[in-house]
Coordinates of C-alpha atoms in Angstrom, one line a residue:
M297 CA -63.8 -19.4 -8.2
V298 CA -60.7 -19.3 -6.1
D299 CA -60.5 -16.2 -3.9
Q300 CA -57.5 -13.8 -3.8
A301 CA -56.5 -14.7 -0.3
S302 CA -56.0 -18.4 -1.3
L303 CA -53.8 -17.3 -4.2
I304 CA -51.6 -15.1 -2.0
A305 CA -51.3 -17.8 0.6
G306 CA -50.2 -20.4 -2.0
R307 CA -47.4 -18.2 -3.4
V308 CA -43.7 -19.0 -2.6
W309 CA -41.6 -16.0 -1.8
Q310 CA -38.4 -15.7 -3.9
R311 CA -35.6 -13.2 -3.4
Y312 CA -34.9 -12.8 -7.2
D313 CA -37.2 -13.1 -10.2
R314 CA -36.4 -15.2 -13.2
K315 CA -34.6 -12.4 -15.0
Q316 CA -32.4 -11.6 -12.0
R317 CA -31.5 -15.2 -11.5
L318 CA -30.5 -15.6 -15.2
I319 CA -28.3 -12.5 -14.9
R320 CA -26.7 -13.7 -11.7
F321 CA -26.1 -17.2 -13.3
A322 CA -24.5 -15.6 -16.4
V323 CA -22.2 -13.4 -14.3
L324 CA -21.2 -16.5 -12.2
L325 CA -20.6 -18.6 -15.3
F326 CA -18.5 -15.8 -16.9
S327 CA -16.4 -15.4 -13.7
V328 CA -15.8 -19.2 -13.5
M329 CA -14.7 -19.1 -17.2
V330 CA -12.3 -16.2 -16.6
V331 CA -10.8 -17.9 -13.6
Y332 CA -10.4 -21.2 -15.5
W333 CA -8.8 -19.3 -18.4
A334 CA -6.4 -17.5 -16.1
V335 CA -5.3 -20.7 -14.2
S336 CA -4.9 -22.7 -17.4
D337 CA -2.8 -19.9 -19.0
I338 CA -0.2 -19.5 -16.3
D339 CA 1.1 -23.1 -16.7
I340 CA 1.1 -24.3 -13.0
F341 CA 3.1 -27.4 -12.3
W342 CA 0.4 -29.2 -10.3
P343 CA 2.6 -32.0 -8.8
W344 CA 4.5 -29.3 -6.9
V345 CA 1.2 -27.8 -5.7
W346 CA 0.0 -31.1 -4.3
D347 CA 3.4 -31.6 -2.7
A348 CA 3.4 -28.2 -1.1
P349 CA 2.2 -29.3 2.4
N350 CA 5.1 -31.7 2.7
Q351 CA 7.6 -29.1 1.6
I352 CA 6.1 -26.6 4.1
S353 CA 6.4 -29.2 6.9
S354 CA 10.0 -30.0 5.9
L355 CA 11.0 -26.4 5.8
G356 CA 9.4 -25.7 9.1
A357 CA 11.3 -28.6 10.7
R358 CA 14.6 -27.2 9.3
M359 CA 13.8 -23.7 10.6
W360 CA 13.0 -24.8 14.1
P361 CA 14.4 -23.9 16.6
P362 CA 15.5 -20.4 15.6
D363 CA 19.2 -19.6 15.9
P364 CA 19.7 -16.5 18.2
T365 CA 23.5 -16.4 17.8
G366 CA 23.4 -13.5 15.2
L367 CA 20.8 -11.5 17.1
A368 CA 23.1 -8.5 17.5
R369 CA 23.7 -8.2 13.8
I370 CA 20.0 -8.7 13.1
T371 CA 19.1 -5.9 15.5
N372 CA 21.5 -3.5 13.9
A373 CA 20.0 -4.4 10.5
L374 CA 16.5 -3.7 11.9
I375 CA 17.6 -0.3 13.1
E376 CA 19.0 0.4 9.7
T377 CA 15.6 -0.6 8.2
V378 CA 13.8 1.9 10.5
H379 CA 16.3 4.6 9.5
I380 CA 15.6 3.9 5.8
A381 CA 11.9 4.2 6.3
T382 CA 12.1 7.3 8.5
L383 CA 14.5 9.2 6.3
A384 CA 12.6 8.3 3.2
T385 CA 9.3 9.5 4.7
L386 CA 10.9 12.8 5.8
L387 CA 12.4 13.5 2.4
T388 CA 9.1 12.6 0.7
I389 CA 7.3 15.4 2.6
F390 CA 9.4 18.1 0.9
I391 CA 8.5 16.8 -2.6
A392 CA 4.9 15.4 -2.0
L393 CA 3.5 18.6 -0.5
P394 CA 4.2 20.9 -3.5
V395 CA 3.1 18.2 -5.9
S396 CA -0.2 17.7 -4.0
Y397 CA -0.7 21.5 -4.1
I398 CA -0.5 21.7 -7.9
A399 CA -2.4 18.4 -8.3
A400 CA -5.5 19.7 -6.4
Q401 CA -8.1 21.3 -8.6
N402 CA -8.9 24.2 -6.2
T403 CA -5.2 25.3 -5.7
T404 CA -3.4 24.5 -8.9
P405 CA -2.1 27.6 -10.8
N406 CA -3.3 26.3 -14.2
R407 CA -4.2 23.2 -16.2
A408 CA -0.7 22.4 -17.2
C409 CA 0.4 22.3 -13.5
L410 CA -2.6 20.2 -12.7
W411 CA -1.7 17.5 -15.2
L412 CA 2.0 17.7 -14.3
G413 CA 1.2 17.1 -10.7
R414 CA -1.1 14.2 -11.5
F415 CA 1.4 12.7 -13.8
I416 CA 4.0 12.7 -11.1
L417 CA 1.6 11.0 -8.6
V418 CA 0.5 8.4 -11.1
A419 CA 4.2 7.7 -12.2
S420 CA 5.2 7.3 -8.5
R421 CA 2.4 4.9 -7.7
S422 CA 2.7 2.9 -10.9
V423 CA 6.2 1.6 -10.2
N424 CA 6.6 -0.9 -7.3
T425 CA 9.1 -0.2 -4.6
I426 CA 11.3 -3.2 -5.6
I427 CA 11.5 -1.9 -9.1
W428 CA 12.5 1.6 -7.9
A429 CA 15.1 -0.2 -5.7
L430 CA 16.5 -2.1 -8.7
L431 CA 16.8 1.1 -10.7
F432 CA 18.6 3.0 -7.9
V433 CA 20.9 0.1 -7.1
A434 CA 21.9 0.2 -10.8
I435 CA 22.5 3.9 -10.6
F436 CA 24.1 4.3 -7.1
G437 CA 25.2 0.8 -6.4
P438 CA 24.0 -1.5 -3.5
G439 CA 23.4 0.2 -0.2
V440 CA 21.2 2.3 2.0
L441 CA 21.0 5.3 -0.4
A442 CA 19.3 3.2 -3.1
G443 CA 16.8 2.0 -0.5
I444 CA 16.0 5.5 0.8
L445 CA 15.4 6.8 -2.7
A446 CA 13.3 3.8 -3.7
I447 CA 11.0 4.3 -0.7
M448 CA 10.9 8.0 -1.2
F449 CA 9.9 7.8 -4.9
R450 CA 7.2 5.3 -4.1
S451 CA 5.8 7.4 -1.2
I452 CA 5.5 10.6 -3.2
G453 CA 2.5 9.2 -5.0
F454 CA 0.8 8.0 -1.8
I455 CA 1.2 11.1 0.3
G456 CA 0.7 13.5 -2.7
K457 CA -2.5 11.9 -3.8
L458 CA -4.1 11.8 -0.3
M459 CA -2.9 15.3 0.5
G460 CA -4.3 16.5 -2.8
E461 CA -7.7 15.1 -2.0
A462 CA -7.6 16.6 1.5
I463 CA -6.8 20.0 -0.1
E464 CA -9.7 19.7 -2.5
E465 CA -12.1 19.0 0.4
I466 CA -11.2 22.2 2.4
D467 CA -13.8 24.8 3.2
R468 CA -13.4 27.6 0.6
R469 CA -14.9 30.3 2.8
P470 CA -11.7 31.1 4.8
V471 CA -9.7 31.2 1.5
E472 CA -12.2 33.6 -0.1
A473 CA -12.2 35.8 3.0
M474 CA -8.5 36.2 3.0
E475 CA -8.3 36.8 -0.8
A476 CA -11.0 39.5 -0.4
T477 CA -8.8 41.3 2.1
G478 CA -5.9 41.3 -0.4
A479 CA -3.8 38.7 1.4
S480 CA -0.8 37.3 -0.5
K481 CA -0.8 33.8 -1.9
A482 CA 1.6 32.6 0.7
K483 CA -0.5 34.0 3.5
V484 CA -3.6 32.3 2.1
I485 CA -1.8 29.0 2.1
A486 CA -0.4 29.5 5.6
Y487 CA -3.5 30.7 7.3
A488 CA -6.4 29.4 5.3
I489 CA -5.3 26.1 3.8
V490 CA -2.6 24.6 6.0
P491 CA -4.7 24.7 9.3
Q492 CA -7.5 22.8 7.6
V493 CA -5.3 20.0 6.2
M494 CA -2.9 19.6 9.1
P495 CA -4.8 16.7 10.8
A496 CA -5.0 14.8 7.5
F497 CA -1.3 15.6 6.9
F498 CA -0.1 14.0 10.2
A499 CA -2.4 11.0 9.8
I500 CA -1.2 10.4 6.2
V501 CA 2.5 10.7 7.1
I502 CA 2.2 8.4 10.1
L503 CA 0.4 5.8 8.0
R504 CA 3.0 6.0 5.2
W505 CA 5.8 5.7 7.7
D506 CA 4.2 2.5 9.0
I507 CA 3.9 1.2 5.4
N508 CA 7.5 2.2 4.7
I509 CA 8.8 0.2 7.6
R510 CA 7.2 -2.9 6.1
E511 CA 8.5 -2.2 2.6
S512 CA 12.0 -1.5 3.9
T513 CA 12.3 -5.1 5.2
V514 CA 12.4 -6.5 1.7
L515 CA 14.7 -4.0 0.0
G516 CA 17.8 -5.9 0.9
L517 CA 16.6 -8.7 -1.3
V518 CA 17.7 -6.6 -4.3
G519 CA 20.7 -5.0 -2.5
A520 CA 19.1 -1.8 -1.2
G521 CA 20.0 -2.2 2.5
G522 CA 18.2 -3.1 5.6
I523 CA 17.3 -6.5 7.2
G524 CA 16.6 -8.0 3.7
V525 CA 20.4 -8.2 3.1
I526 CA 20.9 -10.6 6.0
L527 CA 17.7 -12.5 5.1
Q528 CA 18.8 -13.0 1.5
G529 CA 22.3 -14.2 2.7
A530 CA 20.7 -16.7 5.1
I531 CA 18.4 -18.1 2.4
D532 CA 21.3 -18.4 -0.1
T533 CA 23.4 -20.3 2.5
F534 CA 20.4 -22.5 3.6
A535 CA 20.8 -21.2 7.2
W536 CA 17.1 -21.9 8.0
P537 CA 17.3 -21.4 11.8
T538 CA 18.8 -17.9 11.1
V539 CA 16.0 -17.3 8.6
A540 CA 13.4 -18.1 11.3
T541 CA 15.1 -15.7 13.7
I542 CA 15.1 -12.9 11.1
L543 CA 11.4 -13.5 10.2
I544 CA 10.4 -13.4 13.9
A545 CA 12.4 -10.1 14.3
I546 CA 10.6 -8.6 11.3
V547 CA 7.2 -9.6 12.8
V548 CA 8.2 -8.0 16.1
L549 CA 9.4 -4.8 14.3
V550 CA 6.1 -4.5 12.3
L551 CA 4.1 -5.0 15.5
I552 CA 6.0 -2.3 17.3
G553 CA 5.6 0.0 14.3
E554 CA 1.9 -0.7 14.3
A555 CA 1.5 0.0 18.0
L556 CA 3.5 3.2 17.7
T557 CA 1.6 4.5 14.7
S558 CA -1.7 3.7 16.4
L559 CA -0.5 5.7 19.5
L560 CA 0.6 8.7 17.3
R561 CA -2.6 8.7 15.3
S562 CA -4.7 8.7 18.6
K563 CA -2.7 11.8 19.7
V564 CA -3.0 13.6 16.5
L565 CA -6.6 12.9 15.5

């Protein structure tokens, strides 16, 4: 009779049992089938895909060296891009804060306001910035105004949702204490709610400003102002050295924005 110690010593440890391995294999097979179905359905012209490395090499050769002759005009366009992002972020605050207040379950006046606030936040986040820009270019014509409104309408959902979540996570005890003393609604907001959400508010606004700078760089592709206008013109005229200069300038702008936002967040948080 074989003893129990010999049976244990002869066993091979396996991370998953038979059932778990079958489930994992089925999930993997299903994922591969979905990917294959998606790739086969989008009608990719594979010869262009195989030729992509050659095209990238050719384009890189045409873009090098960058052409710095239009650097002054590019710098002015970058400043305009920063202005679009900054003005849009500031305007967003005045709309997003009231919306976040009525979209938070613990501060909304009633269910109708709650669903109205959430509808505004979802509608803002559902439409991409470029689509907002196309709509406002059609309404107001090409220019900076369309870009500012596009960034603003997109940012309402971002700031409003995160601020609404921050309001829902506040400590209710200061609010209840002020309500017990008969304080008005405005005083409860000013002295019990606002102090608790101010760090989150500054962090969210700074983060959104950083995101808006990046999004503002492409608005010009649809005529909404900023550096994208010059970029689109350079691409249309096949001025590839100028395109390289613009791309380098955009990267530098984004890096400066990233460093500045990191510094501001470290001061606030």
